Amino acid sequence: MRLMSDLWAAMCLVFVLEGLILFAVPGFWKRNAEQMLTMPISTLRRIGAGVLAAGLVALYFVRG
């Protein structure tokens, strides 16, 4: 049950961070979204994989 609680807490934190970025710097977010629309799918997948891997490594060290 603790795992599910941690998962929900993490999801809430994602929403907080996304909302903070949209609230604090909406122009930056919009420019990035426009740039992403012009990128090839393969580039977006590589970026996503890199962010995913960095997050997993960071989580391993934080929760270790």
PDB file of C-alpha atoms in Angstrom:
ATOM      1  CA  MET A   1       0.000   0.000   0.000  1.00  0.00           C
ATOM      2  CA  ARG A   2       2.930   2.335   0.658  1.00  0.00           C
ATOM      3  CA  LEU A   3       4.013   1.929  -2.972  1.00  0.00           C
ATOM      4  CA  MET A   4       0.646   3.176  -4.254  1.00  0.00           C
ATOM      5  CA  SER A   5       0.746   6.114  -1.859  1.00  0.00           C
ATOM      6  CA  ASP A   6       4.224   7.029  -3.113  1.00  0.00           C
ATOM      7  CA  LEU A   7       3.083   6.658  -6.718  1.00  0.00           C
ATOM      8  CA  TRP A   8       0.125   8.986  -6.186  1.00  0.00           C
ATOM      9  CA  ALA A   9       2.362  11.485  -4.379  1.00  0.00           C
ATOM     10  CA  ALA A  10       4.794  11.418  -7.317  1.00  0.00           C
ATOM     11  CA  MET A  11       1.974  11.964  -9.815  1.00  0.00           C
ATOM     12  CA  CYS A  12       0.714  14.922  -7.790  1.00  0.00           C
ATOM     13  CA  LEU A  13       4.208  16.383  -7.763  1.00  0.00           C
ATOM     14  CA  VAL A  14       4.351  16.087 -11.566  1.00  0.00           C
ATOM     15  CA  PHE A  15       1.114  18.077 -11.787  1.00  0.00           C
ATOM     16  CA  VAL A  16       2.465  20.709  -9.391  1.00  0.00           C
ATOM     17  CA  LEU A  17       5.663  21.121 -11.432  1.00  0.00           C
ATOM     18  CA  GLU A  18       3.815  21.240 -14.753  1.00  0.00           C
ATOM     19  CA  GLY A  19       1.387  23.801 -13.360  1.00  0.00           C
ATOM     20  CA  LEU A  20       4.235  25.862 -11.932  1.00  0.00           C
ATOM     21  CA  ILE A  21       5.985  26.016 -15.296  1.00  0.00           C
ATOM     22  CA  LEU A  22       2.760  26.987 -17.081  1.00  0.00           C
ATOM     23  CA  PHE A  23       2.010  29.622 -14.441  1.00  0.00           C
ATOM     24  CA  ALA A  24       5.502  31.087 -14.113  1.00  0.00           C
ATOM     25  CA  VAL A  25       6.792  31.004 -17.703  1.00  0.00           C
ATOM     26  CA  PRO A  26       3.959  30.289 -20.155  1.00  0.00           C
ATOM     27  CA  GLY A  27       5.843  31.804 -23.110  1.00  0.00           C
ATOM     28  CA  PHE A  28       8.782  29.458 -22.539  1.00  0.00           C
ATOM     29  CA  TRP A  29       6.434  26.475 -22.382  1.00  0.00           C
ATOM     30  CA  LYS A  30       4.639  27.554 -25.557  1.00  0.00           C
ATOM     31  CA  ARG A  31       7.897  28.089 -27.498  1.00  0.00           C
ATOM     32  CA  ASN A  32       9.126  24.654 -26.417  1.00  0.00           C
ATOM     33  CA  ALA A  33       5.863  23.032 -27.495  1.00  0.00           C
ATOM     34  CA  GLU A  34       6.111  24.740 -30.894  1.00  0.00           C
ATOM     35  CA  GLN A  35       9.708  23.558 -31.315  1.00  0.00           C
ATOM     36  CA  MET A  36       8.734  20.012 -30.380  1.00  0.00           C
ATOM     37  CA  LEU A  37       6.114  20.007 -33.138  1.00  0.00           C
ATOM     38  CA  THR A  38       8.885  20.531 -35.697  1.00  0.00           C
ATOM     39  CA  MET A  39      11.173  17.791 -34.319  1.00  0.00           C
ATOM     40  CA  PRO A  40      11.241  14.326 -35.842  1.00  0.00           C
ATOM     41  CA  ILE A  41       9.551  11.625 -33.773  1.00  0.00           C
ATOM     42  CA  SER A  42      12.846   9.761 -33.404  1.00  0.00           C
ATOM     43  CA  THR A  43      14.460  12.815 -31.764  1.00  0.00           C
ATOM     44  CA  LEU A  44      11.550  13.174 -29.351  1.00  0.00           C
ATOM     45  CA  ARG A  45      11.827   9.474 -28.467  1.00  0.00           C
ATOM     46  CA  ARG A  46      15.566   9.831 -27.762  1.00  0.00           C
ATOM     47  CA  ILE A  47      14.951  12.873 -25.578  1.00  0.00           C
ATOM     48  CA  GLY A  48      12.162  11.031 -23.765  1.00  0.00           C
ATOM     49  CA  ALA A  49      14.352   7.979 -23.230  1.00  0.00           C
ATOM     50  CA  GLY A  50      17.157  10.174 -21.855  1.00  0.00           C
ATOM     51  CA  VAL A  51      14.845  11.968 -19.440  1.00  0.00           C
ATOM     52  CA  LEU A  52      13.316   8.648 -18.387  1.00  0.00           C
ATOM     53  CA  ALA A  53      16.744   7.111 -17.748  1.00  0.00           C
ATOM     54  CA  ALA A  54      17.936  10.172 -15.817  1.00  0.00           C
ATOM     55  CA  GLY A  55      14.795  10.064 -13.680  1.00  0.00           C
ATOM     56  CA  LEU A  56      15.220   6.376 -12.921  1.00  0.00           C
ATOM     57  CA  VAL A  57      18.873   6.834 -11.968  1.00  0.00           C
ATOM     58  CA  ALA A  58      18.007   9.804  -9.767  1.00  0.00           C
ATOM     59  CA  LEU A  59      15.191   7.844  -8.144  1.00  0.00           C
ATOM     60  CA  TYR A  60      17.527   4.938  -7.474  1.00  0.00           C
ATOM     61  CA  PHE A  61      19.966   7.202  -5.628  1.00  0.00           C
ATOM     62  CA  VAL A  62      17.282   9.139  -3.755  1.00  0.00           C
ATOM     63  CA  ARG A  63      15.337   6.075  -2.638  1.00  0.00           C
ATOM     64  CA  GLY A  64      18.404   3.795  -2.496  1.00  0.00           C
TER      65      GLY A  64
END
